[in-house]
C-alpha cells in the first residue's frame, strides 16, 4: 500500500473511487448517505469534488499501482460546518474503492491525515460524516480515535462532526 499526493490529473481516479463507494453503499441498502447516482454523472458533484481538491491536498492510496482510496485534506470544513476556533486540518471526500474494502485503506488514510496534521504543527484533525444507518460510520471514526462533537443536518441528511487531537 502506497499513499501519494494527488494532482488535478487524479480527478478521474478520485471520481471512480467515489462512484465505486456509491455502488458499494447502495448494495448494502444505504442510499441516503451519497444517493444512488454516481458522482461522475452529477455535474454539481463533479464541481464540488474539483473545488474541494483545489482547496486542499488530495491523497491517493494505491495497492499494486491501482487507486484504492482517496481523501482530501483542507484547512477548513465544507460549507455546512462552522470552522474551528483554532487552526485545523479537515478530512474531506474520504472513500475506499469497493474492491479494496477490508484492506485497511481508510485507516491508512486517516493515519496519514494525523501525520500531515502533526507535520503542519496543527493539533486538531476533524471530519464529518453521515450519521444515519445506525451510526455505523460514526462508530468507525470513533474506532480510529475520533470523538463526537456537534451534530448537524443538511435538509434531511443527518451529519456528525468528529475530532481527534494529534
JSON list of C-alpha atoms in Angstrom, two decimals:
[
{"chain": "A", "resi": 1, "resn": "UNK", "atom": "CA", "xyz": [0.00, 0.00, 0.00]},
{"chain": "A", "resi": 2, "resn": "UNK", "atom": "CA", "xyz": [1.40, 3.35, -1.07]},
{"chain": "A", "resi": 3, "resn": "UNK", "atom": "CA", "xyz": [0.00, 6.78, -0.23]},
{"chain": "A", "resi": 4, "resn": "UNK", "atom": "CA", "xyz": [0.85, 9.59, -2.62]},
{"chain": "A", "resi": 5, "resn": "UNK", "atom": "CA", "xyz": [-0.20, 13.17, -3.04]},
{"chain": "A", "resi": 6, "resn": "UNK", "atom": "CA", "xyz": [-2.82, 13.62, -5.73]},
{"chain": "A", "resi": 7, "resn": "UNK", "atom": "CA", "xyz": [-2.97, 16.18, -8.51]},
{"chain": "A", "resi": 8, "resn": "UNK", "atom": "CA", "xyz": [-5.68, 17.59, -10.74]},
{"chain": "A", "resi": 9, "resn": "UNK", "atom": "CA", "xyz": [-4.89, 14.74, -13.14]},
{"chain": "A", "resi": 10, "resn": "UNK", "atom": "CA", "xyz": [-6.21, 12.34, -10.49]},
{"chain": "A", "resi": 11, "resn": "UNK", "atom": "CA", "xyz": [-9.77, 13.69, -10.76]},
{"chain": "A", "resi": 12, "resn": "UNK", "atom": "CA", "xyz": [-10.95, 10.73, -12.92]},
{"chain": "A", "resi": 13, "resn": "UNK", "atom": "CA", "xyz": [-9.44, 8.23, -10.44]},
{"chain": "A", "resi": 14, "resn": "UNK", "atom": "CA", "xyz": [-10.97, 10.05, -7.47]},
{"chain": "A", "resi": 15, "resn": "UNK", "atom": "CA", "xyz": [-14.38, 10.15, -9.15]},
{"chain": "A", "resi": 16, "resn": "UNK", "atom": "CA", "xyz": [-14.07, 6.42, -9.95]},
{"chain": "A", "resi": 17, "resn": "UNK", "atom": "CA", "xyz": [-13.35, 5.69, -6.27]},
{"chain": "A", "resi": 18, "resn": "UNK", "atom": "CA", "xyz": [-16.33, 7.81, -5.17]},
{"chain": "A", "resi": 19, "resn": "UNK", "atom": "CA", "xyz": [-18.56, 6.15, -7.79]},
{"chain": "A", "resi": 20, "resn": "UNK", "atom": "CA", "xyz": [-17.48, 2.72, -6.57]},
{"chain": "A", "resi": 21, "resn": "UNK", "atom": "CA", "xyz": [-18.28, 3.73, -2.99]},
{"chain": "A", "resi": 22, "resn": "UNK", "atom": "CA", "xyz": [-21.80, 4.78, -4.05]},
{"chain": "A", "resi": 23, "resn": "UNK", "atom": "CA", "xyz": [-22.37, 1.36, -5.67]},
{"chain": "A", "resi": 24, "resn": "UNK", "atom": "CA", "xyz": [-21.00, -0.40, -2.58]},
{"chain": "A", "resi": 25, "resn": "UNK", "atom": "CA", "xyz": [-23.17, 1.66, -0.21]},
{"chain": "A", "resi": 26, "resn": "UNK", "atom": "CA", "xyz": [-26.26, 1.07, -2.35]},
{"chain": "A", "resi": 27, "resn": "UNK", "atom": "CA", "xyz": [-25.51, -2.66, -2.35]},
{"chain": "A", "resi": 28, "resn": "UNK", "atom": "CA", "xyz": [-25.66, -2.51, 1.45]},
{"chain": "A", "resi": 29, "resn": "UNK", "atom": "CA", "xyz": [-29.02, -0.73, 1.25]},
{"chain": "A", "resi": 30, "resn": "UNK", "atom": "CA", "xyz": [-27.50, 2.63, 2.21]},
{"chain": "A", "resi": 31, "resn": "UNK", "atom": "CA", "xyz": [-28.90, 5.14, -0.26]},
{"chain": "A", "resi": 32, "resn": "UNK", "atom": "CA", "xyz": [-29.26, 8.19, 2.00]},
{"chain": "A", "resi": 33, "resn": "UNK", "atom": "CA", "xyz": [-25.53, 8.76, 2.51]},
{"chain": "A", "resi": 34, "resn": "UNK", "atom": "CA", "xyz": [-24.37, 9.62, -1.02]},
{"chain": "A", "resi": 35, "resn": "UNK", "atom": "CA", "xyz": [-27.54, 8.92, -3.02]},
{"chain": "A", "resi": 36, "resn": "UNK", "atom": "CA", "xyz": [-27.94, 6.40, -5.82]},
{"chain": "A", "resi": 37, "resn": "UNK", "atom": "CA", "xyz": [-26.40, 8.27, -8.74]},
{"chain": "A", "resi": 38, "resn": "UNK", "atom": "CA", "xyz": [-22.67, 8.22, -9.43]},
{"chain": "A", "resi": 39, "resn": "UNK", "atom": "CA", "xyz": [-20.65, 11.32, -8.57]},
{"chain": "A", "resi": 40, "resn": "UNK", "atom": "CA", "xyz": [-19.28, 11.39, -12.11]},
{"chain": "A", "resi": 41, "resn": "UNK", "atom": "CA", "xyz": [-22.81, 11.56, -13.57]},
{"chain": "A", "resi": 42, "resn": "UNK", "atom": "CA", "xyz": [-23.76, 14.62, -11.49]},
{"chain": "A", "resi": 43, "resn": "UNK", "atom": "CA", "xyz": [-22.13, 17.83, -12.78]},
{"chain": "A", "resi": 44, "resn": "UNK", "atom": "CA", "xyz": [-22.61, 19.64, -9.45]},
{"chain": "A", "resi": 45, "resn": "UNK", "atom": "CA", "xyz": [-20.95, 16.76, -7.58]},
{"chain": "A", "resi": 46, "resn": "UNK", "atom": "CA", "xyz": [-18.00, 16.82, -10.01]},
{"chain": "A", "resi": 47, "resn": "UNK", "atom": "CA", "xyz": [-17.68, 20.58, -9.46]},
{"chain": "A", "resi": 48, "resn": "UNK", "atom": "CA", "xyz": [-17.76, 20.06, -5.69]},
{"chain": "A", "resi": 49, "resn": "UNK", "atom": "CA", "xyz": [-15.01, 17.43, -5.87]},
{"chain": "A", "resi": 50, "resn": "UNK", "atom": "CA", "xyz": [-12.89, 19.70, -8.09]},
{"chain": "A", "resi": 51, "resn": "UNK", "atom": "CA", "xyz": [-13.42, 22.64, -5.71]},
{"chain": "A", "resi": 52, "resn": "UNK", "atom": "CA", "xyz": [-12.54, 20.57, -2.65]},
{"chain": "A", "resi": 53, "resn": "UNK", "atom": "CA", "xyz": [-9.39, 19.27, -4.34]},
{"chain": "A", "resi": 54, "resn": "UNK", "atom": "CA", "xyz": [-8.35, 22.83, -5.23]},
{"chain": "A", "resi": 55, "resn": "UNK", "atom": "CA", "xyz": [-8.86, 23.99, -1.62]},
{"chain": "A", "resi": 56, "resn": "UNK", "atom": "CA", "xyz": [-6.55, 21.39, -0.15]},
{"chain": "A", "resi": 57, "resn": "UNK", "atom": "CA", "xyz": [-4.34, 18.40, -0.74]},
{"chain": "A", "resi": 58, "resn": "UNK", "atom": "CA", "xyz": [-5.82, 15.30, -2.34]},
{"chain": "A", "resi": 59, "resn": "UNK", "atom": "CA", "xyz": [-4.23, 11.98, -1.37]},
{"chain": "A", "resi": 60, "resn": "UNK", "atom": "CA", "xyz": [-4.47, 8.62, -3.12]},
{"chain": "A", "resi": 61, "resn": "UNK", "atom": "CA", "xyz": [-3.82, 5.15, -1.73]},
{"chain": "A", "resi": 62, "resn": "UNK", "atom": "CA", "xyz": [-2.57, 2.71, -4.33]},
{"chain": "A", "resi": 63, "resn": "UNK", "atom": "CA", "xyz": [-2.45, -1.05, -3.95]},
{"chain": "A", "resi": 64, "resn": "UNK", "atom": "CA", "xyz": [-0.31, -2.72, -6.61]},
{"chain": "A", "resi": 65, "resn": "UNK", "atom": "CA", "xyz": [-0.47, 0.53, -8.59]},
{"chain": "A", "resi": 66, "resn": "UNK", "atom": "CA", "xyz": [-4.29, 0.68, -8.56]},
{"chain": "A", "resi": 67, "resn": "UNK", "atom": "CA", "xyz": [-6.04, 3.65, -6.89]},
{"chain": "A", "resi": 68, "resn": "UNK", "atom": "CA", "xyz": [-7.77, 2.08, -3.87]},
{"chain": "A", "resi": 69, "resn": "UNK", "atom": "CA", "xyz": [-8.83, 5.07, -1.80]},
{"chain": "A", "resi": 70, "resn": "UNK", "atom": "CA", "xyz": [-8.77, 8.81, -1.52]},
{"chain": "A", "resi": 71, "resn": "UNK", "atom": "CA", "xyz": [-9.20, 11.78, 0.78]},
{"chain": "A", "resi": 72, "resn": "UNK", "atom": "CA", "xyz": [-8.59, 15.49, 0.53]},
{"chain": "A", "resi": 73, "resn": "UNK", "atom": "CA", "xyz": [-7.19, 17.44, 3.48]},
{"chain": "A", "resi": 74, "resn": "UNK", "atom": "CA", "xyz": [-8.25, 21.07, 3.68]},
{"chain": "A", "resi": 75, "resn": "UNK", "atom": "CA", "xyz": [-7.58, 23.82, 6.25]},
{"chain": "A", "resi": 76, "resn": "UNK", "atom": "CA", "xyz": [-11.34, 24.18, 6.81]},
{"chain": "A", "resi": 77, "resn": "UNK", "atom": "CA", "xyz": [-14.58, 22.19, 6.64]},
{"chain": "A", "resi": 78, "resn": "UNK", "atom": "CA", "xyz": [-17.14, 22.28, 3.86]},
{"chain": "A", "resi": 79, "resn": "UNK", "atom": "CA", "xyz": [-19.86, 24.90, 3.64]},
{"chain": "A", "resi": 80, "resn": "UNK", "atom": "CA", "xyz": [-22.27, 23.32, 6.16]},
{"chain": "A", "resi": 81, "resn": "UNK", "atom": "CA", "xyz": [-19.85, 23.14, 9.09]},
{"chain": "A", "resi": 82, "resn": "UNK", "atom": "CA", "xyz": [-18.50, 26.06, 11.11]},
{"chain": "A", "resi": 83, "resn": "UNK", "atom": "CA", "xyz": [-14.71, 26.29, 11.14]},
{"chain": "A", "resi": 84, "resn": "UNK", "atom": "CA", "xyz": [-12.95, 25.59, 14.42]},
{"chain": "A", "resi": 85, "resn": "UNK", "atom": "CA", "xyz": [-11.74, 28.49, 16.52]},
{"chain": "A", "resi": 86, "resn": "UNK", "atom": "CA", "xyz": [-8.16, 27.29, 16.04]},
{"chain": "A", "resi": 87, "resn": "UNK", "atom": "CA", "xyz": [-6.10, 26.00, 13.11]},
{"chain": "A", "resi": 88, "resn": "UNK", "atom": "CA", "xyz": [-7.37, 22.65, 11.87]},
{"chain": "A", "resi": 89, "resn": "UNK", "atom": "CA", "xyz": [-6.95, 20.04, 9.19]},
{"chain": "A", "resi": 90, "resn": "UNK", "atom": "CA", "xyz": [-10.23, 18.71, 7.84]},
{"chain": "A", "resi": 91, "resn": "UNK", "atom": "CA", "xyz": [-10.69, 15.30, 6.21]},
{"chain": "A", "resi": 92, "resn": "UNK", "atom": "CA", "xyz": [-12.98, 15.51, 3.18]},
{"chain": "A", "resi": 93, "resn": "UNK", "atom": "CA", "xyz": [-14.03, 13.11, 0.43]},
{"chain": "A", "resi": 94, "resn": "UNK", "atom": "CA", "xyz": [-12.67, 10.04, 2.24]},
{"chain": "A", "resi": 95, "resn": "UNK", "atom": "CA", "xyz": [-13.62, 6.94, 0.27]},
{"chain": "A", "resi": 96, "resn": "UNK", "atom": "CA", "xyz": [-12.39, 3.45, -0.50]},
{"chain": "A", "resi": 97, "resn": "UNK", "atom": "CA", "xyz": [-12.91, 1.72, -3.82]},
{"chain": "A", "resi": 98, "resn": "UNK", "atom": "CA", "xyz": [-15.29, -1.20, -3.24]},
{"chain": "A", "resi": 99, "resn": "UNK", "atom": "CA", "xyz": [-12.69, -3.70, -4.50]},
{"chain": "A", "resi": 100, "resn": "UNK", "atom": "CA", "xyz": [-10.44, -2.79, -1.57]},
{"chain": "A", "resi": 101, "resn": "UNK", "atom": "CA", "xyz": [-12.84, -2.80, 1.38]},
{"chain": "A", "resi": 102, "resn": "UNK", "atom": "CA", "xyz": [-11.33, -4.69, 4.28]},
{"chain": "A", "resi": 103, "resn": "UNK", "atom": "CA", "xyz": [-7.74, -3.85, 3.27]},
{"chain": "A", "resi": 104, "resn": "UNK", "atom": "CA", "xyz": [-7.29, -1.03, 5.83]},
{"chain": "A", "resi": 105, "resn": "UNK", "atom": "CA", "xyz": [-7.36, 1.73, 3.20]},
{"chain": "A", "resi": 106, "resn": "UNK", "atom": "CA", "xyz": [-9.47, 4.12, 5.27]},
{"chain": "A", "resi": 107, "resn": "UNK", "atom": "CA", "xyz": [-7.41, 3.53, 8.39]},
{"chain": "A", "resi": 108, "resn": "UNK", "atom": "CA", "xyz": [-4.20, 4.15, 6.42]},
{"chain": "A", "resi": 109, "resn": "UNK", "atom": "CA", "xyz": [-5.58, 7.41, 5.04]},
{"chain": "A", "resi": 110, "resn": "UNK", "atom": "CA", "xyz": [-6.70, 8.59, 8.48]},
{"chain": "A", "resi": 111, "resn": "UNK", "atom": "CA", "xyz": [-3.28, 7.72, 9.96]},
{"chain": "A", "resi": 112, "resn": "UNK", "atom": "CA", "xyz": [-1.72, 9.72, 7.12]},
{"chain": "A", "resi": 113, "resn": "UNK", "atom": "CA", "xyz": [-4.09, 12.61, 7.89]},
{"chain": "A", "resi": 114, "resn": "UNK", "atom": "CA", "xyz": [-2.88, 12.59, 11.50]},
{"chain": "A", "resi": 115, "resn": "UNK", "atom": "CA", "xyz": [0.76, 12.60, 10.31]},
{"chain": "A", "resi": 116, "resn": "UNK", "atom": "CA", "xyz": [0.09, 15.51, 7.94]},
{"chain": "A", "resi": 117, "resn": "UNK", "atom": "CA", "xyz": [-1.67, 17.44, 10.70]},
{"chain": "A", "resi": 118, "resn": "UNK", "atom": "CA", "xyz": [1.34, 17.00, 13.01]},
{"chain": "A", "resi": 119, "resn": "UNK", "atom": "CA", "xyz": [3.73, 17.87, 10.18]},
{"chain": "A", "resi": 120, "resn": "UNK", "atom": "CA", "xyz": [1.88, 21.18, 9.79]},
{"chain": "A", "resi": 121, "resn": "UNK", "atom": "CA", "xyz": [2.24, 21.71, 13.56]},
{"chain": "A", "resi": 122, "resn": "UNK", "atom": "CA", "xyz": [-1.53, 21.68, 13.98]},
{"chain": "A", "resi": 123, "resn": "UNK", "atom": "CA", "xyz": [-3.13, 19.66, 16.74]},
{"chain": "A", "resi": 124, "resn": "UNK", "atom": "CA", "xyz": [-6.76, 19.46, 15.59]},
{"chain": "A", "resi": 125, "resn": "UNK", "atom": "CA", "xyz": [-7.91, 16.97, 12.96]},
{"chain": "A", "resi": 126, "resn": "UNK", "atom": "CA", "xyz": [-11.64, 16.96, 12.15]},
{"chain": "A", "resi": 127, "resn": "UNK", "atom": "CA", "xyz": [-14.01, 15.08, 9.89]},
{"chain": "A", "resi": 128, "resn": "UNK", "atom": "CA", "xyz": [-17.74, 14.92, 9.37]},
{"chain": "A", "resi": 129, "resn": "UNK", "atom": "CA", "xyz": [-19.84, 12.00, 8.26]},
{"chain": "A", "resi": 130, "resn": "UNK", "atom": "CA", "xyz": [-23.29, 10.63, 7.63]},
{"chain": "A", "resi": 131, "resn": "UNK", "atom": "CA", "xyz": [-24.99, 9.97, 10.96]},
{"chain": "A", "resi": 132, "resn": "UNK", "atom": "CA", "xyz": [-27.71, 7.65, 9.62]},
{"chain": "A", "resi": 133, "resn": "UNK", "atom": "CA", "xyz": [-27.53, 3.87, 9.16]},
{"chain": "A", "resi": 134, "resn": "UNK", "atom": "CA", "xyz": [-27.49, 3.27, 12.92]},
{"chain": "A", "resi": 135, "resn": "UNK", "atom": "CA", "xyz": [-24.37, 5.41, 13.28]},
{"chain": "A", "resi": 136, "resn": "UNK", "atom": "CA", "xyz": [-22.05, 2.81, 11.73]},
{"chain": "A", "resi": 137, "resn": "UNK", "atom": "CA", "xyz": [-19.81, 5.44, 10.15]},
{"chain": "A", "resi": 138, "resn": "UNK", "atom": "CA", "xyz": [-19.64, 7.38, 13.41]},
{"chain": "A", "resi": 139, "resn": "UNK", "atom": "CA", "xyz": [-18.57, 4.17, 15.17]},
{"chain": "A", "resi": 140, "resn": "UNK", "atom": "CA", "xyz": [-15.89, 3.63, 12.51]},
{"chain": "A", "resi": 141, "resn": "UNK", "atom": "CA", "xyz": [-14.38, 7.06, 13.13]},
{"chain": "A", "resi": 142, "resn": "UNK", "atom": "CA", "xyz": [-14.55, 6.55, 16.89]},
{"chain": "A", "resi": 143, "resn": "UNK", "atom": "CA", "xyz": [-12.60, 3.33, 16.36]},
{"chain": "A", "resi": 144, "resn": "UNK", "atom": "CA", "xyz": [-9.99, 5.44, 14.57]},
{"chain": "A", "resi": 145, "resn": "UNK", "atom": "CA", "xyz": [-9.53, 7.69, 17.62]},
{"chain": "A", "resi": 146, "resn": "UNK", "atom": "CA", "xyz": [-12.06, 10.45, 16.86]},
{"chain": "A", "resi": 147, "resn": "UNK", "atom": "CA", "xyz": [-14.63, 11.76, 19.33]},
{"chain": "A", "resi": 148, "resn": "UNK", "atom": "CA", "xyz": [-18.04, 13.22, 18.56]},
{"chain": "A", "resi": 149, "resn": "UNK", "atom": "CA", "xyz": [-18.50, 16.96, 18.76]},
{"chain": "A", "resi": 150, "resn": "UNK", "atom": "CA", "xyz": [-21.51, 18.53, 17.03]},
{"chain": "A", "resi": 151, "resn": "UNK", "atom": "CA", "xyz": [-24.39, 17.16, 15.00]},
{"chain": "A", "resi": 152, "resn": "UNK", "atom": "CA", "xyz": [-25.90, 18.94, 12.01]},
{"chain": "A", "resi": 153, "resn": "UNK", "atom": "CA", "xyz": [-28.49, 18.49, 9.30]},
{"chain": "A", "resi": 154, "resn": "UNK", "atom": "CA", "xyz": [-28.46, 19.44, 5.65]},
{"chain": "A", "resi": 155, "resn": "UNK", "atom": "CA", "xyz": [-32.10, 19.20, 4.63]},
{"chain": "A", "resi": 156, "resn": "UNK", "atom": "CA", "xyz": [-32.96, 15.65, 5.77]},
{"chain": "A", "resi": 157, "resn": "UNK", "atom": "CA", "xyz": [-29.33, 14.44, 5.78]},
{"chain": "A", "resi": 158, "resn": "UNK", "atom": "CA", "xyz": [-28.09, 13.87, 9.37]},
{"chain": "A", "resi": 159, "resn": "UNK", "atom": "CA", "xyz": [-24.41, 14.54, 10.00]},
{"chain": "A", "resi": 160, "resn": "UNK", "atom": "CA", "xyz": [-21.87, 14.24, 12.79]},
{"chain": "A", "resi": 161, "resn": "UNK", "atom": "CA", "xyz": [-18.64, 16.20, 13.25]},
{"chain": "A", "resi": 162, "resn": "UNK", "atom": "CA", "xyz": [-15.83, 14.34, 14.97]},
{"chain": "A", "resi": 163, "resn": "UNK", "atom": "CA", "xyz": [-12.37, 15.45, 16.05]},
{"chain": "A", "resi": 164, "resn": "UNK", "atom": "CA", "xyz": [-9.07, 13.98, 17.07]},
{"chain": "A", "resi": 165, "resn": "UNK", "atom": "CA", "xyz": [-6.16, 15.66, 18.83]},
{"chain": "A", "resi": 166, "resn": "UNK", "atom": "CA", "xyz": [-2.84, 14.71, 17.30]}
]
